[in-house]
PDB file of C-alpha atoms in Angstrom:
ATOM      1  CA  UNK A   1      58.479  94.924  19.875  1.00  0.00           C
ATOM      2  CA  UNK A   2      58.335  91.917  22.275  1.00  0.00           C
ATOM      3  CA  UNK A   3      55.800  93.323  24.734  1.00  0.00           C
ATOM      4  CA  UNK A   4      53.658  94.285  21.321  1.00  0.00           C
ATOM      5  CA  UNK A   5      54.048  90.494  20.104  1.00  0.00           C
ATOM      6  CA  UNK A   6      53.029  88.891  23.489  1.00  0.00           C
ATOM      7  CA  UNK A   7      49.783  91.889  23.953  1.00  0.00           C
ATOM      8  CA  UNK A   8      48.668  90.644  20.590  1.00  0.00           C
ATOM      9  CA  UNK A   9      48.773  86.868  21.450  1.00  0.00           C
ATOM     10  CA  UNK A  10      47.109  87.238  24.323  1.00  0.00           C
ATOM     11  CA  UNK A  11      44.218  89.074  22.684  1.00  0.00           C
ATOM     12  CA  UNK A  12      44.070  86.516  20.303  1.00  0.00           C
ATOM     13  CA  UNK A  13      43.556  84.043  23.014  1.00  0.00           C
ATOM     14  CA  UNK A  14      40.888  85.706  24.933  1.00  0.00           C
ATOM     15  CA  UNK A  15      39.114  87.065  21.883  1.00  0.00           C
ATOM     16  CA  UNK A  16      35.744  84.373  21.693  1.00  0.00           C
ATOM     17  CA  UNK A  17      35.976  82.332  18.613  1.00  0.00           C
ATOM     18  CA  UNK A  18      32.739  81.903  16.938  1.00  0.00           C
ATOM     19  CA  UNK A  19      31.815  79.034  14.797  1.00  0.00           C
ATOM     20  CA  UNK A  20      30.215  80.695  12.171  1.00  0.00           C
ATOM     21  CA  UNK A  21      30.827  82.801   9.082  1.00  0.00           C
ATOM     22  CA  UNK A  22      28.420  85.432  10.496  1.00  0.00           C
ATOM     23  CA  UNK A  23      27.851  87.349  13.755  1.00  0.00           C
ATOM     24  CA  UNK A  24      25.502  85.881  16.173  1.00  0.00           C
ATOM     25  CA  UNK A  25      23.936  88.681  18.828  1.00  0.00           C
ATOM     26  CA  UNK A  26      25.506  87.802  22.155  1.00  0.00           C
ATOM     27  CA  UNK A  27      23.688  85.450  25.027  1.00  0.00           C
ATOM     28  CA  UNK A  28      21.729  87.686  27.530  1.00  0.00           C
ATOM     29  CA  UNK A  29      20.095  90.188  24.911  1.00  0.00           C
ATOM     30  CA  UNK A  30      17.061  87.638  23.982  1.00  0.00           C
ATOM     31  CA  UNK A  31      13.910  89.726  24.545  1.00  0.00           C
ATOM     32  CA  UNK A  32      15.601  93.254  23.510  1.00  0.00           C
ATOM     33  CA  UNK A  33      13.024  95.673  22.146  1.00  0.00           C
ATOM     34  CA  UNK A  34      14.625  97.269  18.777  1.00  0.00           C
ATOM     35  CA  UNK A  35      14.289 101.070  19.044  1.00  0.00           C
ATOM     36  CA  UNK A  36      14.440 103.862  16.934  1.00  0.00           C
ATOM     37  CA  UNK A  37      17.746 105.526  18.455  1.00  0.00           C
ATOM     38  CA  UNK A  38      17.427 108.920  15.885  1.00  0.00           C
ATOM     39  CA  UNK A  39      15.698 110.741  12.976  1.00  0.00           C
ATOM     40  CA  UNK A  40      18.176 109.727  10.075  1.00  0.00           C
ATOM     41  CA  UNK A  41      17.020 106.784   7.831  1.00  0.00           C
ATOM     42  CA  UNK A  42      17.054 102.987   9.003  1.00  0.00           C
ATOM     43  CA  UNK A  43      19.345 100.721   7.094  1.00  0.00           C
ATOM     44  CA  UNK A  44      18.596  96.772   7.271  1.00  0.00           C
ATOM     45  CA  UNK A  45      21.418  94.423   6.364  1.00  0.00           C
ATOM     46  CA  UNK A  46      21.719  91.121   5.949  1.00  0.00           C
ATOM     47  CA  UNK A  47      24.663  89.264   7.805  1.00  0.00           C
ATOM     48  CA  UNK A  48      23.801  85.689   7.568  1.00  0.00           C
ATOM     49  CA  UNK A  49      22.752  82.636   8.805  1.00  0.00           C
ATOM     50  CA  UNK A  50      23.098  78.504   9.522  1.00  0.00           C
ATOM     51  CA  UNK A  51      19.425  77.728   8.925  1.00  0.00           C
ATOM     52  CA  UNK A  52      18.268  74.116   7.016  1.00  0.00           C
ATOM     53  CA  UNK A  53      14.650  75.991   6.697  1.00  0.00           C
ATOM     54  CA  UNK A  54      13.280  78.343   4.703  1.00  0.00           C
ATOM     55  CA  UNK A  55      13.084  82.196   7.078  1.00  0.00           C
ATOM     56  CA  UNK A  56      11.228  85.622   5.345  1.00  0.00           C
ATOM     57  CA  UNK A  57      12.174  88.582   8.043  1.00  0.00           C
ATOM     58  CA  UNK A  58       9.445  91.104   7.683  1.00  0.00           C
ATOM     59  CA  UNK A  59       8.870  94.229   9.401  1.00  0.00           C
ATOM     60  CA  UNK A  60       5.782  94.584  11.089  1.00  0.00           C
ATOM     61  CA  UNK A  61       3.618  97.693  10.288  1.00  0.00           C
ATOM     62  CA  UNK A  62       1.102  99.604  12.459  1.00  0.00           C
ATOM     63  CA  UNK A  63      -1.957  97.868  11.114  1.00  0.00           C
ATOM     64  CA  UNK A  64      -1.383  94.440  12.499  1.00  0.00           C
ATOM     65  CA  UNK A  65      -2.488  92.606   9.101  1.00  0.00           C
ATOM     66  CA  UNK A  66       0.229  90.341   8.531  1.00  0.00           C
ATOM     67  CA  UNK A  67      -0.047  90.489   4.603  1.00  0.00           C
ATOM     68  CA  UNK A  68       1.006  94.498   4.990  1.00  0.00           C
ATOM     69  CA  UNK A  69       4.316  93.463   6.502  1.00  0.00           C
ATOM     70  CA  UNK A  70       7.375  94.795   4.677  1.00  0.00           C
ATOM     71  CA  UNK A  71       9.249  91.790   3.332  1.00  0.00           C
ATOM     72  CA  UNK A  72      13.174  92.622   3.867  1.00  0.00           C
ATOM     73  CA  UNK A  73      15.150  89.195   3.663  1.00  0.00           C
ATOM     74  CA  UNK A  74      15.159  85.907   2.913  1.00  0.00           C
ATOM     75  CA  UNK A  75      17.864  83.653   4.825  1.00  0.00           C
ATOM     76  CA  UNK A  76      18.183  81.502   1.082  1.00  0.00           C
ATOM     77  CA  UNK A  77      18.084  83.696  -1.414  1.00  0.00           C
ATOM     78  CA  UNK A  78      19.488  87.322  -0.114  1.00  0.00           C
ATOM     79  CA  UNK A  79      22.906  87.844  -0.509  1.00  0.00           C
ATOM     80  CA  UNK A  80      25.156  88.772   2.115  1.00  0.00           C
ATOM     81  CA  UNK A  81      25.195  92.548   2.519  1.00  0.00           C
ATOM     82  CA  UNK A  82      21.880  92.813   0.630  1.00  0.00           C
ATOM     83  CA  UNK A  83      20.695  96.135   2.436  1.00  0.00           C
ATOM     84  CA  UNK A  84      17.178  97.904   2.720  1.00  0.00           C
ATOM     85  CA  UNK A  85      16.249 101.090   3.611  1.00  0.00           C
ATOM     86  CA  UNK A  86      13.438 101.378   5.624  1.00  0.00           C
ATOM     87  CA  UNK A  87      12.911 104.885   5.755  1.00  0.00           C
ATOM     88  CA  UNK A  88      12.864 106.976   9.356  1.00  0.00           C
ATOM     89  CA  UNK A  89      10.561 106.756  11.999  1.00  0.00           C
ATOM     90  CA  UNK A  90      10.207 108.336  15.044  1.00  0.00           C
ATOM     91  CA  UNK A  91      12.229 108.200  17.837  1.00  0.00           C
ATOM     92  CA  UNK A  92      11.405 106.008  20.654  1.00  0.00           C
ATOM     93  CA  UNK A  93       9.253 104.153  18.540  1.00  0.00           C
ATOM     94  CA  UNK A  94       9.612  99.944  19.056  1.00  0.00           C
ATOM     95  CA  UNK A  95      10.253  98.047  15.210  1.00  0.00           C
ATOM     96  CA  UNK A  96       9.148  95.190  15.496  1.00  0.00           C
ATOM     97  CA  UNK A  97      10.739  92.363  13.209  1.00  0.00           C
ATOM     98  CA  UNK A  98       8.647  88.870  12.164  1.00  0.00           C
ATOM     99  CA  UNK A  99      10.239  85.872  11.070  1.00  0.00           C
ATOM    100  CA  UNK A 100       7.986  83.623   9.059  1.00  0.00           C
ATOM    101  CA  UNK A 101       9.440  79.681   8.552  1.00  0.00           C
ATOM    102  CA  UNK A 102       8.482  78.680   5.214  1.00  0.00           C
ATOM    103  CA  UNK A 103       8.941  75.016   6.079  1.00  0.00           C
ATOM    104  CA  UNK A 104       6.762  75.485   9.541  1.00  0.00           C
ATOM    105  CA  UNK A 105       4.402  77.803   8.563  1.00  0.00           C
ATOM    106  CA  UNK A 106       4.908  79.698  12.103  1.00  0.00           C
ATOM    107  CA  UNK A 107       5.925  82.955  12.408  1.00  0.00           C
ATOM    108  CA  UNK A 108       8.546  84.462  15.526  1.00  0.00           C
ATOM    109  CA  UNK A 109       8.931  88.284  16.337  1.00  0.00           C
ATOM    110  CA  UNK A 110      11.378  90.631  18.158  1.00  0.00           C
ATOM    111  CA  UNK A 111      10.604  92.009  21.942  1.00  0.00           C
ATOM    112  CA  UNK A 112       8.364  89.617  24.436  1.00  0.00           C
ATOM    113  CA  UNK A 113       8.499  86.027  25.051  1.00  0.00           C
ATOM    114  CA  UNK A 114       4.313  86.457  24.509  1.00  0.00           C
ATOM    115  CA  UNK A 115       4.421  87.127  21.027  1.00  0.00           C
ATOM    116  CA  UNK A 116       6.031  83.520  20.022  1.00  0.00           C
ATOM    117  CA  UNK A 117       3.571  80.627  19.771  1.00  0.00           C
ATOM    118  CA  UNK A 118       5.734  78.617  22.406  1.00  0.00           C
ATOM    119  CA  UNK A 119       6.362  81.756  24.653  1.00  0.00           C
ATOM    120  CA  UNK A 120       9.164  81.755  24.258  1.00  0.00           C
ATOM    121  CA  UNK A 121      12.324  84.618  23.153  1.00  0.00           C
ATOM    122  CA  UNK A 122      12.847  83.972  19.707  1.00  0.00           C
ATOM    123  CA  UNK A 123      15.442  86.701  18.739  1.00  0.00           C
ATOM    124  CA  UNK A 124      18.625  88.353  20.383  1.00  0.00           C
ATOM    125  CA  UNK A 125      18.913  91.997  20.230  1.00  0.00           C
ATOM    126  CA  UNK A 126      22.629  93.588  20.242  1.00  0.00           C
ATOM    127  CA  UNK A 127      22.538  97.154  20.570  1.00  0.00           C
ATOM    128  CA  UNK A 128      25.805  98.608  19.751  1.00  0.00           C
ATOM    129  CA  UNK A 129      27.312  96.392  18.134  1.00  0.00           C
ATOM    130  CA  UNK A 130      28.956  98.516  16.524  1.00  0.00           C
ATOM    131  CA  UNK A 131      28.676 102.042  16.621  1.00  0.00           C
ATOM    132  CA  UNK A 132      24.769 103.036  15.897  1.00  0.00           C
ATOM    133  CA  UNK A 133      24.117  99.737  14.940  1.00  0.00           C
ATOM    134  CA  UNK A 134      22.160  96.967  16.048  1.00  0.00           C
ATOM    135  CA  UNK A 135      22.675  93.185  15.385  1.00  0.00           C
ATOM    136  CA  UNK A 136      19.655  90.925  15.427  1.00  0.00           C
ATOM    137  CA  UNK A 137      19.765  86.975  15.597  1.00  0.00           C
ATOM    138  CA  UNK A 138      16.708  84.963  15.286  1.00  0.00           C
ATOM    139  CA  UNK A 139      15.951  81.262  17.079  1.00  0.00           C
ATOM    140  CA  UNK A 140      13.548  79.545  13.574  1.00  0.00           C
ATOM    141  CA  UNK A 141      12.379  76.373  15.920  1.00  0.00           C
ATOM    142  CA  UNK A 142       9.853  76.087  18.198  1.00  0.00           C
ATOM    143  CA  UNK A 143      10.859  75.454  21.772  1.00  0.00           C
ATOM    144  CA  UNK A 144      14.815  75.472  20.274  1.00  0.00           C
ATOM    145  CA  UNK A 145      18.098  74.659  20.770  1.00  0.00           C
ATOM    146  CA  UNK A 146      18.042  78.503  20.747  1.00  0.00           C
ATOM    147  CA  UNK A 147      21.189  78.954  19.114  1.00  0.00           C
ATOM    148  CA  UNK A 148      19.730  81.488  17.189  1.00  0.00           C
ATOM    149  CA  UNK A 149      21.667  81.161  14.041  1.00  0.00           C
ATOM    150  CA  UNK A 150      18.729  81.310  11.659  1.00  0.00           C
ATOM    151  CA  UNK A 151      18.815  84.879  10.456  1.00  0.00           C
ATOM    152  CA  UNK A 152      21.036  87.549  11.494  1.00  0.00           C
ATOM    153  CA  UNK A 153      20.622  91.391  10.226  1.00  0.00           C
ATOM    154  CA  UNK A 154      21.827  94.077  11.630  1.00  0.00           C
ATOM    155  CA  UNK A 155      20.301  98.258  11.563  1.00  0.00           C
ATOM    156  CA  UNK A 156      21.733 101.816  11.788  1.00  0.00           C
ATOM    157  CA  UNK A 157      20.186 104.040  14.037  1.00  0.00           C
ATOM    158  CA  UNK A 158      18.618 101.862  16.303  1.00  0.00           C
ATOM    159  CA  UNK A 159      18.836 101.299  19.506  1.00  0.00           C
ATOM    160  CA  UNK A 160      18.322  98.498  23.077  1.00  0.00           C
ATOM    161  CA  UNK A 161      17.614  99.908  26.159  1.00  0.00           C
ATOM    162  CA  UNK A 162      20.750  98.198  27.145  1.00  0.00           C
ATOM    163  CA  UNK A 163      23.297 100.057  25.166  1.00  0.00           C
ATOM    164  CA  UNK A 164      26.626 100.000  27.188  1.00  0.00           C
ATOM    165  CA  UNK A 165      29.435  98.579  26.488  1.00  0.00           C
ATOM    166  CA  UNK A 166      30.252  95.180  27.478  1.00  0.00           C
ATOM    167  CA  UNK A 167      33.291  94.431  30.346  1.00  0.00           C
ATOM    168  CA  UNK A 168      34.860  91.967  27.408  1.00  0.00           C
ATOM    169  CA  UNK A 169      34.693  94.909  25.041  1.00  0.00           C
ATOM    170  CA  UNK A 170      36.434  97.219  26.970  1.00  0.00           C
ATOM    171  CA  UNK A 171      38.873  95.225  27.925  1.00  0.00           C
ATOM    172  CA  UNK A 172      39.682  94.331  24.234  1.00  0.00           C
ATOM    173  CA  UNK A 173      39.771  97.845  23.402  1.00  0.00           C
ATOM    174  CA  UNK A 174      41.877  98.556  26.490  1.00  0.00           C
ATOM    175  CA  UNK A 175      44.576  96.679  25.456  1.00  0.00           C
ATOM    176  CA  UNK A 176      44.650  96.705  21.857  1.00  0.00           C
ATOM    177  CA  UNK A 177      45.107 100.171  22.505  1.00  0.00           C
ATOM    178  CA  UNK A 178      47.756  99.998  24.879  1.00  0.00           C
ATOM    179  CA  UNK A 179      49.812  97.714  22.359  1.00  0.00           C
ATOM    180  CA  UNK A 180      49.396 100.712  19.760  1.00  0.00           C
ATOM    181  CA  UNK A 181      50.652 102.600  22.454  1.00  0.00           C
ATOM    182  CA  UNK A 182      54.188 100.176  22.966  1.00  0.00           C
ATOM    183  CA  UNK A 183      54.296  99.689  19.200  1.00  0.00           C
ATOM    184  CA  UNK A 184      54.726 103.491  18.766  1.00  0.00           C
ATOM    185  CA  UNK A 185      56.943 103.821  21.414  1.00  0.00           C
ATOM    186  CA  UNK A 186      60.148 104.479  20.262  1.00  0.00           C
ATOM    187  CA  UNK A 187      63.262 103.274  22.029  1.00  0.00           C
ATOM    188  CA  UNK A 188      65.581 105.643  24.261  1.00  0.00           C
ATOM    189  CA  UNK A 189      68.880 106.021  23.214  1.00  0.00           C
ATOM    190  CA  UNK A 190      72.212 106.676  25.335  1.00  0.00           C
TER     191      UNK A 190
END
């Protein structure tokens, strides 16, 4: 019961901390394209955000007329776990997400640096983060800090072209379950 005790401290100290009530994608995914990973239905949810301004997420349709956009979210007045379903699409096929600031009037989409007014990435893109799921963080400033904290949603069946586990991840999962493993263990007796 020891070893169990001093596994789960140590996970507890090498598990990142984050300073928010909501998940944040993780540094290094800014510029992910969000794919279609599979033919079942897409489901948006909302997960949060930190933002003083005013953020509407739309997804962008085919016809490139902003006004068509599909409004999903808005960072004030959608709860928590609000959800949308956005119907399927087909596989392979890039969604691309807008942001519009209220306060700023500018708008900020998924995928390339070149589609931001400043040029630069404007959203993180987390592909499984958890299983078949995609998290999504959007920057709302232009040119930063780039904490992107404004907006986060996440989507089922969706896809990066990154979609591997992360070293960290594995080794959390590595030893949580090797403490379920000593936990269970029972002891020998004489």
């Amino acid at each position: 019961m020891k070893i169990a005790r001093q596994l789960l401290a140590a996970i507890a100290l090498i598990a990142p901390l984050s300073a928010f009530a909501f998940p944040i994608a993780t540094s290094g995914t800014e510029g992910n394209p969000v794919l279609v990973g599979n033919v079942a239905n897409i489901i948006a949810r909302y997960e949060g955000n930190s933002a003083a301004y005013s953020n509407d997420l739309y997804l962008v349709t085919d016809d490139g007329i902003a006004g068509n956009d599909i409004l999903l979210f808005n960072n004030h007045s959608s709860p928590i776990g609000a959800a949308v379903d956005l119907g399927s699409f087909i596989v392979g096929t890039e969604l691309v997400f807008r942001l519009h600031v209220n306060d700023t009037n500018t708008d900020y989409f998924t995928g390339l640096a070149g589609r931001n007014p400043d040029g630069s990435f404007h959203a993180r893109v987390q592909g499984n983060w958890l299983p078949n799921t995609t998290l999504v963080s959007f920057e709302d400033l232009y040119n930063g800090p780039f904490d992107f904290n404004d907006l986060s949603f996440s989507f089922t069946n969706t896809t990066t072209p990154n979609d591997v586990p992360e070293p960290a991840s594995m080794l959390l999962l590595s030893l949580g379950l090797a403490g379920l493993a000593v936990s269970r263990r029972k002891p020998r007796q004489s």
